[in-house]
PDB file of C-alpha atoms in Angstrom:
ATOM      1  CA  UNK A   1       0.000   0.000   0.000  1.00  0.00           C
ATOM      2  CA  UNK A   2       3.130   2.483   0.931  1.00  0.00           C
ATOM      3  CA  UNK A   3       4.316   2.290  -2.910  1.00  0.00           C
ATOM      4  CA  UNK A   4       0.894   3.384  -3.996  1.00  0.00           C
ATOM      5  CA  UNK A   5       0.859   6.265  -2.082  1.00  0.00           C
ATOM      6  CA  UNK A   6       4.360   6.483  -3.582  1.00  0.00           C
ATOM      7  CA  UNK A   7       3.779   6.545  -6.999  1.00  0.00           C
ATOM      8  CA  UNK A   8       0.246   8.221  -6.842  1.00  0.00           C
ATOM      9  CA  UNK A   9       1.956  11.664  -5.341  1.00  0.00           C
ATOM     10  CA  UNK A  10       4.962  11.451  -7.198  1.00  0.00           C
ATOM     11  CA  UNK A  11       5.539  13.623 -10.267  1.00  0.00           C
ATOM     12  CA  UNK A  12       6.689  11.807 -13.512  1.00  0.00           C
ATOM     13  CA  UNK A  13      10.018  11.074 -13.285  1.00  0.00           C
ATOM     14  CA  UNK A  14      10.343  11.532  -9.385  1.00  0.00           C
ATOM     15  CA  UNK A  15      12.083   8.915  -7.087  1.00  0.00           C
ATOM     16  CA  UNK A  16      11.882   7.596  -3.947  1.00  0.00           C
ATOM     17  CA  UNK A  17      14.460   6.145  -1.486  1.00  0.00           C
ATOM     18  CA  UNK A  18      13.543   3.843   1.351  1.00  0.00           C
ATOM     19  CA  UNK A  19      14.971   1.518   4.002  1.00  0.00           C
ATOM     20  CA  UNK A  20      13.707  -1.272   5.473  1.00  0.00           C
ATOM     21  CA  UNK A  21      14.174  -5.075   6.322  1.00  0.00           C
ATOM     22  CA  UNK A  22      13.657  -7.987   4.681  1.00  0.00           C
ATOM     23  CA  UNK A  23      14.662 -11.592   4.770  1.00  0.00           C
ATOM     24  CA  UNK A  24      15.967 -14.116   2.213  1.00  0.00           C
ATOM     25  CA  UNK A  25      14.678 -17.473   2.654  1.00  0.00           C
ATOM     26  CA  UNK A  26      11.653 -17.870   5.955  1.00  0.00           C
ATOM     27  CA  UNK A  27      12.929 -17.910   9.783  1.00  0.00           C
ATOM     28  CA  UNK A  28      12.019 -20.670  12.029  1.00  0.00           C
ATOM     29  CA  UNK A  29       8.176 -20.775  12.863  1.00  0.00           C
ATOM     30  CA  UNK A  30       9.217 -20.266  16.578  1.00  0.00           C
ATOM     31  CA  UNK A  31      10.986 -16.759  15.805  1.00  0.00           C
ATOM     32  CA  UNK A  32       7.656 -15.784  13.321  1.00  0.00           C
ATOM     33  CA  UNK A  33       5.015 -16.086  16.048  1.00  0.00           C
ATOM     34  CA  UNK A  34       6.686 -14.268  19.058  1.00  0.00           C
ATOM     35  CA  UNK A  35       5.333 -10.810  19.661  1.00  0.00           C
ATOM     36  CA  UNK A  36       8.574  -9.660  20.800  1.00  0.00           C
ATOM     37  CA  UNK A  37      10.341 -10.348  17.723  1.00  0.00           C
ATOM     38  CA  UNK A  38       6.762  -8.435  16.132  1.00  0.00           C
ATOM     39  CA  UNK A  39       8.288  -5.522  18.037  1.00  0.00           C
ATOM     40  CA  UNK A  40      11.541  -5.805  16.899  1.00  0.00           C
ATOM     41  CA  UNK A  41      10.473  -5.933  12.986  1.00  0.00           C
ATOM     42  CA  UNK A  42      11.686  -9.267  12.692  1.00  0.00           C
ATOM     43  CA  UNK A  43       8.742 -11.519  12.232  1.00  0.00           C
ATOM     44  CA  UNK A  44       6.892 -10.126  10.132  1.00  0.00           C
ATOM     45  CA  UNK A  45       9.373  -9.744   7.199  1.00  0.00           C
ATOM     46  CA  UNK A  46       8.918 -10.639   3.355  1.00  0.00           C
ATOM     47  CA  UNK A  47      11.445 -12.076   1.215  1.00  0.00           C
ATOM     48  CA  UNK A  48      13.368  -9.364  -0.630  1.00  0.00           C
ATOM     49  CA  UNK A  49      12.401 -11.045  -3.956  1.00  0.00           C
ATOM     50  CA  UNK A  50       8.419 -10.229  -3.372  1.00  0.00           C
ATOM     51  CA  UNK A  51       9.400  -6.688  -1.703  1.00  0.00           C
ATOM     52  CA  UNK A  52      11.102  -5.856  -4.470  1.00  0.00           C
ATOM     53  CA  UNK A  53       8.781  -7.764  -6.881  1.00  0.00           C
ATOM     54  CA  UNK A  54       5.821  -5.403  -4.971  1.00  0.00           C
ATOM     55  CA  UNK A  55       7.974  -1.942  -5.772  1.00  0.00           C
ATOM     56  CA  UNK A  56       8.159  -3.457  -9.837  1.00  0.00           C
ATOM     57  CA  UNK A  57       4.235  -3.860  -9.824  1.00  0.00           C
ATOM     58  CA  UNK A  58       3.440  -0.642  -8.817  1.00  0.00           C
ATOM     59  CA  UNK A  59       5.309   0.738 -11.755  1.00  0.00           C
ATOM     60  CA  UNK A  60       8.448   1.855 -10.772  1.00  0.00           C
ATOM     61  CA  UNK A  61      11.658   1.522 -12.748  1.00  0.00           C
ATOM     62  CA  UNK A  62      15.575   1.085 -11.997  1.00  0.00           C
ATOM     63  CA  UNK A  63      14.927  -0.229  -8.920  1.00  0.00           C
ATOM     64  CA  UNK A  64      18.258  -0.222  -6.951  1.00  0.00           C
ATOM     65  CA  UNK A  65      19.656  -1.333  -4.098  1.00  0.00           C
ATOM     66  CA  UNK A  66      21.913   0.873  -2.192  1.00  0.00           C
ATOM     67  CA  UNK A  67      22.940  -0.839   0.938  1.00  0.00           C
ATOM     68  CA  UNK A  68      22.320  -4.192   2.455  1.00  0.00           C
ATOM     69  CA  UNK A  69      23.712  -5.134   5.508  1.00  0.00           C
ATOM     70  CA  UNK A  70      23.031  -7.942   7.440  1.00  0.00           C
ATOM     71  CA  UNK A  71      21.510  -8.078  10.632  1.00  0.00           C
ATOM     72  CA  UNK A  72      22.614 -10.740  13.125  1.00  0.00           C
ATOM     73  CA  UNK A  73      20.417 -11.935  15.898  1.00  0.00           C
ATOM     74  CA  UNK A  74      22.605 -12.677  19.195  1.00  0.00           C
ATOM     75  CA  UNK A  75      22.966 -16.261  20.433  1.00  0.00           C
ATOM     76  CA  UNK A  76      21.381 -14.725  23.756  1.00  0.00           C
ATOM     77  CA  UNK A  77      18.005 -13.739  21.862  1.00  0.00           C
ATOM     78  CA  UNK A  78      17.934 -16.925  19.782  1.00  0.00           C
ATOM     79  CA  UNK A  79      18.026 -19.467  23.097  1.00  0.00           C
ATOM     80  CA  UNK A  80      15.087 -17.770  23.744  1.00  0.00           C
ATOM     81  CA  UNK A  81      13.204 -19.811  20.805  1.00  0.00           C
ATOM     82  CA  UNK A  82      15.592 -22.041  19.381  1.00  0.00           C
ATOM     83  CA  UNK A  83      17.804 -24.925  20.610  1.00  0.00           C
ATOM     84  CA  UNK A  84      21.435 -24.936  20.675  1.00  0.00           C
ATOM     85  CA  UNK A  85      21.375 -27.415  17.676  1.00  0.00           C
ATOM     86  CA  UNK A  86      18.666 -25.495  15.995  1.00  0.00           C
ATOM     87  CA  UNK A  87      20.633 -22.234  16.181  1.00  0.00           C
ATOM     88  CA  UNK A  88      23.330 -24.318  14.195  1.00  0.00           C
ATOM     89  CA  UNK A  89      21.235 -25.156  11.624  1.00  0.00           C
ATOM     90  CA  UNK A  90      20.191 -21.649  11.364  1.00  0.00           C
ATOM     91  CA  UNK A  91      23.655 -19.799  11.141  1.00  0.00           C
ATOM     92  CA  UNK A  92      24.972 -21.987   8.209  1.00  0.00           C
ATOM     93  CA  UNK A  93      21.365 -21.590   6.316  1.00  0.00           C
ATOM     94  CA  UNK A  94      20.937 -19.297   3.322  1.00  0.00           C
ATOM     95  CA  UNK A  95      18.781 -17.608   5.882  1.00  0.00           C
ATOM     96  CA  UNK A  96      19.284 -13.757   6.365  1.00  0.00           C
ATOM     97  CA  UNK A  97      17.780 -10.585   8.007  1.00  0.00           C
ATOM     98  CA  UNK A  98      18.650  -7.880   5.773  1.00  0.00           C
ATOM     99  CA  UNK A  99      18.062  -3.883   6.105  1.00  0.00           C
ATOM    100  CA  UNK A 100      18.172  -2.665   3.253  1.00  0.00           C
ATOM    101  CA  UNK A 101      18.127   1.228   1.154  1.00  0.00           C
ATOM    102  CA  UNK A 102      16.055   0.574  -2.554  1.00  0.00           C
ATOM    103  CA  UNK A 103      14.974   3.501  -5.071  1.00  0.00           C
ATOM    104  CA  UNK A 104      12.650   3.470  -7.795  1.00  0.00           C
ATOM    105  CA  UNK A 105      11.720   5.942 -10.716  1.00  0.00           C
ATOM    106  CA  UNK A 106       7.906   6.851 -11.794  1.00  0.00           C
ATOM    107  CA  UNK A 107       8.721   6.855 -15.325  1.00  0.00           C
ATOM    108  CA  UNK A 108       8.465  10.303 -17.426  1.00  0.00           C
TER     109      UNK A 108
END
């Protein structure tokens, strides 16, 4: 809905620049459900394929990522949720927590 709004008050070739989080691949269904990780923008991710996929269907063009930097979850949160073995299995995953900058164009 945000890139809507975007490209409905934009002027032709205006741009936005945006950062937010995202996640490639899905975390464990224990880290999804807790409201704490809600809070903490975690949870309720998408994969930065679809968010990016979303910015492409609302019309905008060279979409580009700026930054990405990963963001790392400390073993002290994840025993919270996840065994010691399961915490394994998630560090040497494709998994990732990403925030990332993107732009887009409204075209002219």
């Amino acid at each position: 809905k945000a890139f809507s709004e975007i490209i409905r008050v934009l002027k032709s070739g205006g741009h936005f620049c945006v950062s937010d989080v995202v996640i490639k691949g899905s975390l464990p269904e224990k880290l999804q459900k807790d409201a704490e990780m809600y809070a903490g923008c975690v949870a309720g991710v998408i994969d930065i394929n679809e968010y990016l996929s979303i910015i492409e269907k609302q019309g905008f063009k060279n979409i580009t990522i700026h930054k990405q930097k990963e963001i790392a979850i400390p073993d002290e949160v994840l025993l919270n949720y996840l065994t010691s073995d399961e915490i394994q299995s998630f560090k040497n995953s494709e998994i990732g927590i990403f925030s990332i900058t993107v732009s887009g164009y409204k075209q002219l």
